[in-house]
Every structure is written in structure tokens, then in C-alpha cells.
GROMACS .gro file of C-alpha atoms in nm:
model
  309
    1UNK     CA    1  -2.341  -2.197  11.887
    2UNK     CA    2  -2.195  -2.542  12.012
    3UNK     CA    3  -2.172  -2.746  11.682
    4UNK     CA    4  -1.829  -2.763  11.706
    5UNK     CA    5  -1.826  -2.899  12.086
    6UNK     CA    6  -1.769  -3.275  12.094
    7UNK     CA    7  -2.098  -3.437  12.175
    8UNK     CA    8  -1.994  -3.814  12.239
    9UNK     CA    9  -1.611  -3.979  12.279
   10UNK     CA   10  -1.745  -4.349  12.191
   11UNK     CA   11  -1.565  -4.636  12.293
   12UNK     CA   12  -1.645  -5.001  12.168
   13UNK     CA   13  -1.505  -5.240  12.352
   14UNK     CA   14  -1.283  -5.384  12.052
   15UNK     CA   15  -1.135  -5.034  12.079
   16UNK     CA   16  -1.256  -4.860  11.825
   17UNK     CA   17  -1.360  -4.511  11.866
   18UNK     CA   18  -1.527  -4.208  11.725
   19UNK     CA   19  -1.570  -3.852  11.846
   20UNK     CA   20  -1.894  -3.710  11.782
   21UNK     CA   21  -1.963  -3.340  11.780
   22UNK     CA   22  -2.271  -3.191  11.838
   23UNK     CA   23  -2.358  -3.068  11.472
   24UNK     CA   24  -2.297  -3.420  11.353
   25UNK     CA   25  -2.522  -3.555  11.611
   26UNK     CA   26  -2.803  -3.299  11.456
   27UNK     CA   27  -2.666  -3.409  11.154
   28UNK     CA   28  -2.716  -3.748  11.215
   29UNK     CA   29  -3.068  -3.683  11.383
   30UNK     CA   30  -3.224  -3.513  11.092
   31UNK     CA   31  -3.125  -3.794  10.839
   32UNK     CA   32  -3.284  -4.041  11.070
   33UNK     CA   33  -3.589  -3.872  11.102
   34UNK     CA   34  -3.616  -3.811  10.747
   35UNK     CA   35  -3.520  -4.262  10.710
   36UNK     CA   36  -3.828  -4.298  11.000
   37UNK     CA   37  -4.055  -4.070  10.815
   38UNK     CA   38  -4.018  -4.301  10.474
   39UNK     CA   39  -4.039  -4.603  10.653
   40UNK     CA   40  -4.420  -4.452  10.763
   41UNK     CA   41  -4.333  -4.365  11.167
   42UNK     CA   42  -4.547  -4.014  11.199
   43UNK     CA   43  -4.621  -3.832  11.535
   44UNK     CA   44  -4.786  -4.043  11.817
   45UNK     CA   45  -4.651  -4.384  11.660
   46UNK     CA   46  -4.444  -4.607  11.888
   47UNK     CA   47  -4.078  -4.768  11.789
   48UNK     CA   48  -3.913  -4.982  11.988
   49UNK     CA   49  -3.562  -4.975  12.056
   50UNK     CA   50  -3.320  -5.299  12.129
   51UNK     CA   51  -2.946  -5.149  12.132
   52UNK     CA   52  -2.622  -5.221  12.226
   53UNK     CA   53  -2.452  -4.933  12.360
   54UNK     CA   54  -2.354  -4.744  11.987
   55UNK     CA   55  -2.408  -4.374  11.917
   56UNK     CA   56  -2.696  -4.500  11.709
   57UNK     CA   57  -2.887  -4.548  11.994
   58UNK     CA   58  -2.896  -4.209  12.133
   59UNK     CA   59  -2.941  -4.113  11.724
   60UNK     CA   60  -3.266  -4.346  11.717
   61UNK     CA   61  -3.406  -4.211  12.033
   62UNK     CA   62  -3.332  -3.817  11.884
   63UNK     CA   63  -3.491  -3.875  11.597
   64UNK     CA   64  -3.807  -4.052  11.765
   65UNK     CA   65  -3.881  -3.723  11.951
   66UNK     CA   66  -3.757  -3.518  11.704
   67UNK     CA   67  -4.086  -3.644  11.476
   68UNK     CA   68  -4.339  -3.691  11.753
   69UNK     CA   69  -4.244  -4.083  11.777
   70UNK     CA   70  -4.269  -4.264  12.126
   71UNK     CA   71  -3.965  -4.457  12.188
   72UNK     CA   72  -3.992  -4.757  12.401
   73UNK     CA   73  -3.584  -4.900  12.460
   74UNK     CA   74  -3.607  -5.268  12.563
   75UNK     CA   75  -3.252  -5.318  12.733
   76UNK     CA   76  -3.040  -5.553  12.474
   77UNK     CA   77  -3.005  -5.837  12.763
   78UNK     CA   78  -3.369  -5.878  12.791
   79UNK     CA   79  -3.513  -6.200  12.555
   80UNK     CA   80  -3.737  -6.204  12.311
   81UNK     CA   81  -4.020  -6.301  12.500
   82UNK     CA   82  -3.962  -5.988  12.685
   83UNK     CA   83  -3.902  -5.783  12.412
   84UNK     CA   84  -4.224  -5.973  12.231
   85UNK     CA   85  -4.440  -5.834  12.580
   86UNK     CA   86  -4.290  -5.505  12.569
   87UNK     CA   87  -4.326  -5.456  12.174
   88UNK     CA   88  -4.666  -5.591  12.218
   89UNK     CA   89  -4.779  -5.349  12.467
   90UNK     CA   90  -4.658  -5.085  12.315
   91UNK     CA   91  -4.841  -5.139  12.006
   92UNK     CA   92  -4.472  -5.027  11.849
   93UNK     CA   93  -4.509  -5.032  11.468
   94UNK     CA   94  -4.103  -5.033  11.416
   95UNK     CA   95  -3.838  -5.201  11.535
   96UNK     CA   96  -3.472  -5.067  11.587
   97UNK     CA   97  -3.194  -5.282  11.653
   98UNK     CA   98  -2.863  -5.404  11.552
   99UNK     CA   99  -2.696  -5.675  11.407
  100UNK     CA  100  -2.530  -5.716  11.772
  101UNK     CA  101  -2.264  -5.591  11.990
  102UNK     CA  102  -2.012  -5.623  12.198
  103UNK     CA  103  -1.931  -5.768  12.514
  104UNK     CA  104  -1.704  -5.917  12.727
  105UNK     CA  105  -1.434  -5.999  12.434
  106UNK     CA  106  -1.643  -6.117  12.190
  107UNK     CA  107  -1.939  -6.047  11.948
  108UNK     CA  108  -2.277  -6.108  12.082
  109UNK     CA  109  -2.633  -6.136  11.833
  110UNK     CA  110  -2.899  -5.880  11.855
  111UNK     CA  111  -3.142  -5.945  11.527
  112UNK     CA  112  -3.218  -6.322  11.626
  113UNK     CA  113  -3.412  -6.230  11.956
  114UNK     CA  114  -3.567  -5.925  11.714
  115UNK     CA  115  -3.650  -6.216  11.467
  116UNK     CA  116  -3.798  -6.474  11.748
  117UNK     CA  117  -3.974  -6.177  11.879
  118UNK     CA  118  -4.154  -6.116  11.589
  119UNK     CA  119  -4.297  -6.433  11.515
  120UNK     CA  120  -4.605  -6.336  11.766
  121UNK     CA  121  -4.872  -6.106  11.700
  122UNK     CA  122  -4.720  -5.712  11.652
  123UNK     CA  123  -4.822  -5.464  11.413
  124UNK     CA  124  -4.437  -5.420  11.356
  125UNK     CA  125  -4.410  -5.331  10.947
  126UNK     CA  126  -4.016  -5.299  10.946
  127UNK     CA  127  -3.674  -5.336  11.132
  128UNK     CA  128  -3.429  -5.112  11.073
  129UNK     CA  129  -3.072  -5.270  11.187
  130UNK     CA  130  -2.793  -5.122  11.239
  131UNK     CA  131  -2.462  -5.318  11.093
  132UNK     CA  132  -2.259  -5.305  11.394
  133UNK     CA  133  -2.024  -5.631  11.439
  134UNK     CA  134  -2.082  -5.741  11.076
  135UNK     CA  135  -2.153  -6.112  11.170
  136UNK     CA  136  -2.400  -6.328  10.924
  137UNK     CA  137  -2.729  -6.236  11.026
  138UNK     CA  138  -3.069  -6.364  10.890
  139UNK     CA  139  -3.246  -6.075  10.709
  140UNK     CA  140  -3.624  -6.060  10.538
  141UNK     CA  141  -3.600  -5.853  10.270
  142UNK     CA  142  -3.957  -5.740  10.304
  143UNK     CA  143  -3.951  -5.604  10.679
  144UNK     CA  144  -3.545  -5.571  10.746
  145UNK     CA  145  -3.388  -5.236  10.639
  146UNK     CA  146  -3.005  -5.146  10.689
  147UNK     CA  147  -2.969  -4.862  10.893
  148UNK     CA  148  -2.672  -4.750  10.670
  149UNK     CA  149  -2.895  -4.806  10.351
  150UNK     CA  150  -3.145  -4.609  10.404
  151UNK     CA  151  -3.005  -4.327  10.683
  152UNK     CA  152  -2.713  -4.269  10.485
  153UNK     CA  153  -2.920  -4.183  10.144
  154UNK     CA  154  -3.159  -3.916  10.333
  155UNK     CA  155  -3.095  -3.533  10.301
  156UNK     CA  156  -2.966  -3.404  10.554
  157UNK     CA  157  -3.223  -3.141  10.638
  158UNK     CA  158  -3.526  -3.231  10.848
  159UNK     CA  159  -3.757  -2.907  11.002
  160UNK     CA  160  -3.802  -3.002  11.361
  161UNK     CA  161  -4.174  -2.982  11.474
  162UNK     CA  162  -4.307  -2.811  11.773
  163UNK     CA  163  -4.550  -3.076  11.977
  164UNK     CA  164  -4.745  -3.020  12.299
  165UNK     CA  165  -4.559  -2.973  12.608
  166UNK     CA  166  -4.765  -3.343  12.710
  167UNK     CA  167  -4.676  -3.490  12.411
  168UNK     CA  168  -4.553  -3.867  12.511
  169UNK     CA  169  -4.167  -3.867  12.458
  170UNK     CA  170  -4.122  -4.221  12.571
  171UNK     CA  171  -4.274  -4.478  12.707
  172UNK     CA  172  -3.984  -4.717  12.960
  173UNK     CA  173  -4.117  -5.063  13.116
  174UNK     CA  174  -4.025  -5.187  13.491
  175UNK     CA  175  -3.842  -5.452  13.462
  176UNK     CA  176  -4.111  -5.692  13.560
  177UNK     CA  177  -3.988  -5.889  13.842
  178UNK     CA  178  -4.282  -5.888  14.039
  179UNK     CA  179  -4.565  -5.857  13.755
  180UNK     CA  180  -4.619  -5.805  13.437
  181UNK     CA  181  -4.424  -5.525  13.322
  182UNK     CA  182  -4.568  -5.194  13.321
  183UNK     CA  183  -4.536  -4.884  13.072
  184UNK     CA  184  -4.465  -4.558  13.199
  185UNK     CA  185  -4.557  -4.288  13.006
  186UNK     CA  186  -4.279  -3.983  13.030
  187UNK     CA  187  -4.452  -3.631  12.865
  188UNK     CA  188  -4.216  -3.436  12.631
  189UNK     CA  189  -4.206  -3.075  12.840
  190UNK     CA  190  -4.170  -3.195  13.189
  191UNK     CA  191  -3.968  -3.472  13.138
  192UNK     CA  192  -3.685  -3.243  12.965
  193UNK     CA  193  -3.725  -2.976  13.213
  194UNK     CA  194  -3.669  -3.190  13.496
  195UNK     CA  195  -3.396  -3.361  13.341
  196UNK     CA  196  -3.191  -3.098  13.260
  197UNK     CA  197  -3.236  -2.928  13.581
  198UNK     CA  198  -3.137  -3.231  13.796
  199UNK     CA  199  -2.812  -3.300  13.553
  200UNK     CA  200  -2.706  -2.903  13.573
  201UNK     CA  201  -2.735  -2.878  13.933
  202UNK     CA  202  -2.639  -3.218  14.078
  203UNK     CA  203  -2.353  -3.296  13.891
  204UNK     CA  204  -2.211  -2.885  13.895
  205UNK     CA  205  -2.179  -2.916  13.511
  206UNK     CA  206  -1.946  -2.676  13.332
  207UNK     CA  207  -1.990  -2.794  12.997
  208UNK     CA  208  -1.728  -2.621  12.855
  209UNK     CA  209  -1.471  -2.787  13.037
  210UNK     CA  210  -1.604  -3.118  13.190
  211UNK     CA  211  -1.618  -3.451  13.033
  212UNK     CA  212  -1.865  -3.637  13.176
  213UNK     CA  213  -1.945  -3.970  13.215
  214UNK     CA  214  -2.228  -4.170  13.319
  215UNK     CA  215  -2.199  -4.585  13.264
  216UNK     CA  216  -2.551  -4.672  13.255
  217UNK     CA  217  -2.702  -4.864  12.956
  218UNK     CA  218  -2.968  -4.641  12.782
  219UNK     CA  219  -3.225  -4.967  12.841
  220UNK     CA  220  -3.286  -4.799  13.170
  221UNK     CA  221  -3.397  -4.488  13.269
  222UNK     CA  222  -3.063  -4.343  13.380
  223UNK     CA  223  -2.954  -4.397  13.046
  224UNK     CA  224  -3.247  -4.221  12.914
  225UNK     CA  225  -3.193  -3.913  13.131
  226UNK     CA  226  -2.808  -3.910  13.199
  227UNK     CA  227  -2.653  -4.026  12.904
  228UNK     CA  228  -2.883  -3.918  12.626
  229UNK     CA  229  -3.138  -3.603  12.719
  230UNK     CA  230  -3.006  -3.403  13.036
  231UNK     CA  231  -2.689  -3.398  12.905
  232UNK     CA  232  -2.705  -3.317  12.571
  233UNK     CA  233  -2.968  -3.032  12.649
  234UNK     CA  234  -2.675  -2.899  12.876
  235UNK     CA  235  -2.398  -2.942  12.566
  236UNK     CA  236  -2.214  -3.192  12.761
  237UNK     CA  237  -1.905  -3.367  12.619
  238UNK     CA  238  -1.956  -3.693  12.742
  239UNK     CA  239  -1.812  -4.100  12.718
  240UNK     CA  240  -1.975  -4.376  12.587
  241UNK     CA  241  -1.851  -4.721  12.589
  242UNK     CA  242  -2.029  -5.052  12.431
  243UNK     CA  243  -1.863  -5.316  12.653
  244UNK     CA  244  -1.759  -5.448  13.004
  245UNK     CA  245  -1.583  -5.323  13.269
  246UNK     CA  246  -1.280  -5.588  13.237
  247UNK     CA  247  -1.268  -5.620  12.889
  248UNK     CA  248  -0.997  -5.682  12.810
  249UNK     CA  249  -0.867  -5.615  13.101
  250UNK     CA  250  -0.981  -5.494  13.507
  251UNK     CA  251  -0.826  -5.161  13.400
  252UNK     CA  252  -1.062  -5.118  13.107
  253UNK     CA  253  -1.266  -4.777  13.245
  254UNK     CA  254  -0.979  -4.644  13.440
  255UNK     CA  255  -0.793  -4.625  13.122
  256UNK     CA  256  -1.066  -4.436  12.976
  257UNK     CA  257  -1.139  -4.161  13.280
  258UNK     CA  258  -0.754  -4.128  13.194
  259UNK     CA  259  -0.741  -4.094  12.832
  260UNK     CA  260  -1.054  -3.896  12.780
  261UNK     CA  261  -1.003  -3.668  13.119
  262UNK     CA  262  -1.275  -3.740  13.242
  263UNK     CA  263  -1.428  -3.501  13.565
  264UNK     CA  264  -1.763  -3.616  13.673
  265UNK     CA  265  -1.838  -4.005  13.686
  266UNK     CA  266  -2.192  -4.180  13.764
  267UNK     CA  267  -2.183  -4.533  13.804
  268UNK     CA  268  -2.352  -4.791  14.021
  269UNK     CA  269  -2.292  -4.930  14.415
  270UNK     CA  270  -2.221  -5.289  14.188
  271UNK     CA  271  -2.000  -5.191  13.977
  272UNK     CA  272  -1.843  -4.997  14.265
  273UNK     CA  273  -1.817  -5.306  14.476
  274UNK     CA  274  -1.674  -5.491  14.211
  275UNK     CA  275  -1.373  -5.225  14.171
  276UNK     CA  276  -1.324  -5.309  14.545
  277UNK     CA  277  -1.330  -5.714  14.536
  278UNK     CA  278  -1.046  -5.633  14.256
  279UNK     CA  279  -0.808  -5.461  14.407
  280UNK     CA  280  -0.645  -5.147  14.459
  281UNK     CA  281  -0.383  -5.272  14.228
  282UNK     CA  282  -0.673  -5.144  13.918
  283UNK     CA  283  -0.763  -4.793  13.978
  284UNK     CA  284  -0.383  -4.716  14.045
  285UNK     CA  285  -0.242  -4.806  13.719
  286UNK     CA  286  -0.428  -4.525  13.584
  287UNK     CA  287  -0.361  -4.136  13.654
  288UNK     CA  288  -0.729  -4.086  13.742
  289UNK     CA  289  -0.601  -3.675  13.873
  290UNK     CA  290  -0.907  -3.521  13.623
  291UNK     CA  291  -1.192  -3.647  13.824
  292UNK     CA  292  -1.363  -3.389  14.048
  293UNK     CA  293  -1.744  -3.546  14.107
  294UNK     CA  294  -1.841  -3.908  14.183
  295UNK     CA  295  -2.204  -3.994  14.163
  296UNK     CA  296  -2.327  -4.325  14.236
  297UNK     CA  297  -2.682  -4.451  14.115
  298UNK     CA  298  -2.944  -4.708  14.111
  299UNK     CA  299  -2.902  -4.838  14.486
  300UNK     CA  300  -2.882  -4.683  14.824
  301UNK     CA  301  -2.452  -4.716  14.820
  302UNK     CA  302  -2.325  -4.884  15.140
  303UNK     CA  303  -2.068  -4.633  15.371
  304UNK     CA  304  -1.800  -4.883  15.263
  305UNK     CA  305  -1.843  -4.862  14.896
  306UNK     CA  306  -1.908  -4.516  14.921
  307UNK     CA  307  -1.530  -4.444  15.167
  308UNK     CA  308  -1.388  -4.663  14.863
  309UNK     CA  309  -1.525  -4.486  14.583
   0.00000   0.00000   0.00000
């Protein structure tokens, strides 16, 4: 009853935008799970995710549960040694990823650390890429697939199957700083319960009316439950932007709260700290009136940053 509520406002940092509702997320979904099911991905397999932040991410992670898939997301500033560990670990038998992104004014690569990756030992068969900055990128015709060639040729209808409330929805590593990274396994039922309870109730959602937005990457785990599951359980209307926070200029998100409305905003004690080394001169410019929640995330916040904020 909410296919018509907007699902996503995306915002790439070159400024291009699209607003995606709900029924063409499940749109969306279904195709790629129908593309994942020809490319040989059945229930239990593993596929490993290396996105900038696109709507195709959240797509690629839908469709994963949506057939039973793990996904493992390997942030998109980790290298490919690191995705090489994590791919490794994982036994993941597909790679997602994208041509690149992105960031700070100009186009960065994705598909070369995919390629460097892959020259160890994985069971990987294919890579599906998304074309996202449309930059000359290597390609194997016998492993790479174009996201747009083979997604956008699938029917559009895709019966969703029931799995075990333990069935694995994801598996996320640590980030490895102190050892080698580890996998945590996430289960399908309590995972979703727990993340939908936490967004309702600690952010006061009315999902109706609020646009919400939460600036983590979906490489991390707040991504995974705050921008991508919690949320779109509740039918929230979120934000999602590709780029940085001064690109292309310090007023970058504050122009965004303002031209989307946004009401509830997560973000981190960094980022936070950084708005206040700027200036006051930033957050001003912008008629920031349709905010009423501020959560902060990833760090215990200091009082200062948190008075600021």
C-alpha cells in the first residue's frame, strides 16, 4: 500500500539525481534477483559487494536476501588486498561492483581494485558492474557482466521465497586493524526485527511525513541497518548522496537537508567536528527549519560537538 511513497531522493555528487519510489525499488529488486539467479547465485551462496554510494547498492543487497544470497559489502575505500581477504573468506562466488564513483569533484575507479583482486585464488565465476561514471574500464568478456545488460533484460516478476528465520542475511567484516579481519554472521529474522525496532523507536519515525537521512556508507554496518533495512522495512523516504561533504562546496549537505526537507539526520562526531572547524558561516546559508531529530553515530560524541550539533 506504499508503492507510490518515494523510497530514495539520490544525490550524486556531480548533481545528478533520481527519486526512487518504493514500487520501483521492488521493481528493481525482482529484476536483479532474476539477473543473480542466471548468473548461477542460489540460496546460501555468498556475493560480495564493492559500491560507491548508488541506489544499486541497496538494489544488490535486496536482491541478495531476496534469493537466500549472503551479501558481504567490502567498503569501496578498502584495496584490493583487502577486498582479495574479505572475498576470500567469504568463499563469495560473485562479485558486484561498479565502474567507479564519485568523490570529492572528480571520478574515482572501482573495477581495477575488483580486477587486482581477482588475480588470487577465489571461486569468483562473474562480476557484474554497474556503469556508473562511464570512464574506460578494462572488462573480460568471460567473467565481467554489465549490470544494465543483463538487469535491464530480466522480467520483472520474481516470487520472493520464504527462508528460515536463521537464515544468514549477511555476513560484514571488522575492519581489521588489530587482526585479521573477522566475519560476522547477521541471521535473516533477528537481524530485521531488531533493526526495525531500533530505527522506529529511536529516531520517532513518522514515515509518512519525515525524510530521513542517515550519511553513513553502506560498507559499514550503519549503512546496512540505517540506510538500507530498518528503514525501508519502516517505508521511510530517505536521502542518499554518493560524494563528500564539501563537494563542491562546505555547504554541500546543508543544501540538501534544505532542498529535500529533511527532519531526522544521523551522522558521525567527525563529520560533526568538521562542520565546527568550518564555520558557522556553512550551516547558516541554508534554511535548515525542517529538521526535528539529530542522531550522531559511530563514536561516543564529545559535549562540545554535541552543544554544536
Amino acid at each position: 500500500g506504499r508503492g507510490d511513497r518515494i523510497a530514495y531522493y539520490f544525490e550524486g555528487e556531480p548533481g545528478d539525481t533520481r527519486t526512487i519510489t518504493y514500487a520501483q525499488m521492488l521493481h528493481e529488486v525482482k529484476k536483479t534477483a532474476n539477473a543473480l539467479i542466471e548468473l548461477g547465485i542460489t540460496a546460501g551462496d555468498r556475493v560480495a559487494i564493492y559500491m560507491p554510494m548508488i541506489p544499486e547498492a541497496a538494489i544488490a543487497m535486496l536482491a541478495c536476501a531476496r534469493i537466500g544470497a549472503a551479501h558481504s559489502v567490502v567498503f569501496g575505500g578498502f584495496s584490493a588486498d583487502s577486498l582479495l581477504a574479505r572475498i576470500q573468506d567469504a568463499d563469495a562466488k560473485l562479485v558486484i561492483t561498479a565502474d567507479g564513483g564519485y568523490r570529492k569533484g572528480a571520478a574515482f575507479a572501482l573495477k581495477p581494485a575488483v580486477d587486482e583482486a581477482l588475480k588470487g585464488e577465489t571461486n569468483v565465476k562473474n562480476v557484474l558492474v554497474v556503469k556508473r561514471t562511464g570512464q574506460e574500464t578494462a572488462f573480460d568478456a568471460s567473467r565481467d557482466v554489465w549490470w544494465h545488460e543483463i538487469v535491464d533484460r530480466q522480467n520483472a516478476e520474481h516470487e520472493a521465497e520464504s527462508f528460515d528465520s536463521e537464515q544468514v542475511l549477511f555476513i560484514l567484516y571488522t575492519s581489521g586493524t588489530t587482526a585479521k579481519p573477522k566475519g560476522i554472521f547477521h541471521s535473516t529474522g533477528g537481524y530485521l526485527t531488531q533493526t526495525a525496532f531500533t530505527h522506529k523507536m529511536v529516531f520517532d519515525l513518522k514515515a509518512e511525513t519525515d525524510v530521513y537521512w542517515c550519511t553513513a556508507d553502506v560498507g559499514w554496518i550503519t549503512g546496512h541497518s540505517y540506510v538500507v533495512y530498518g528503514p525501508m522495512i519502516n517505508g521511510a523516504t530517505q536521502v542518499m548522496y554518493e560524494g563528500t561533504p564539501d563537494s563542491p562546496t562546505k555547504n554541500r549537505m546543508f543544501e540538501i537537508i534544505e532542498k529535500y526537507k529533511v527532519s531526522i539526520l544521523y551522522t558521525a562526531p567527525t563529520l560533526i567536528r568538521t562542520w565546527m572547524k568550518w564555520g558557522d558561516e556553512f550551516p547558516q546559508a541554508s534554511n535548515l527549519s525542517s529538521l526535528r531529530l539529530l542522531g550522531s553515530v559511530g563514536e561516543p560524541i564529545n559535549p562540545d560537538a554535541w552543544m554544536w550539533y
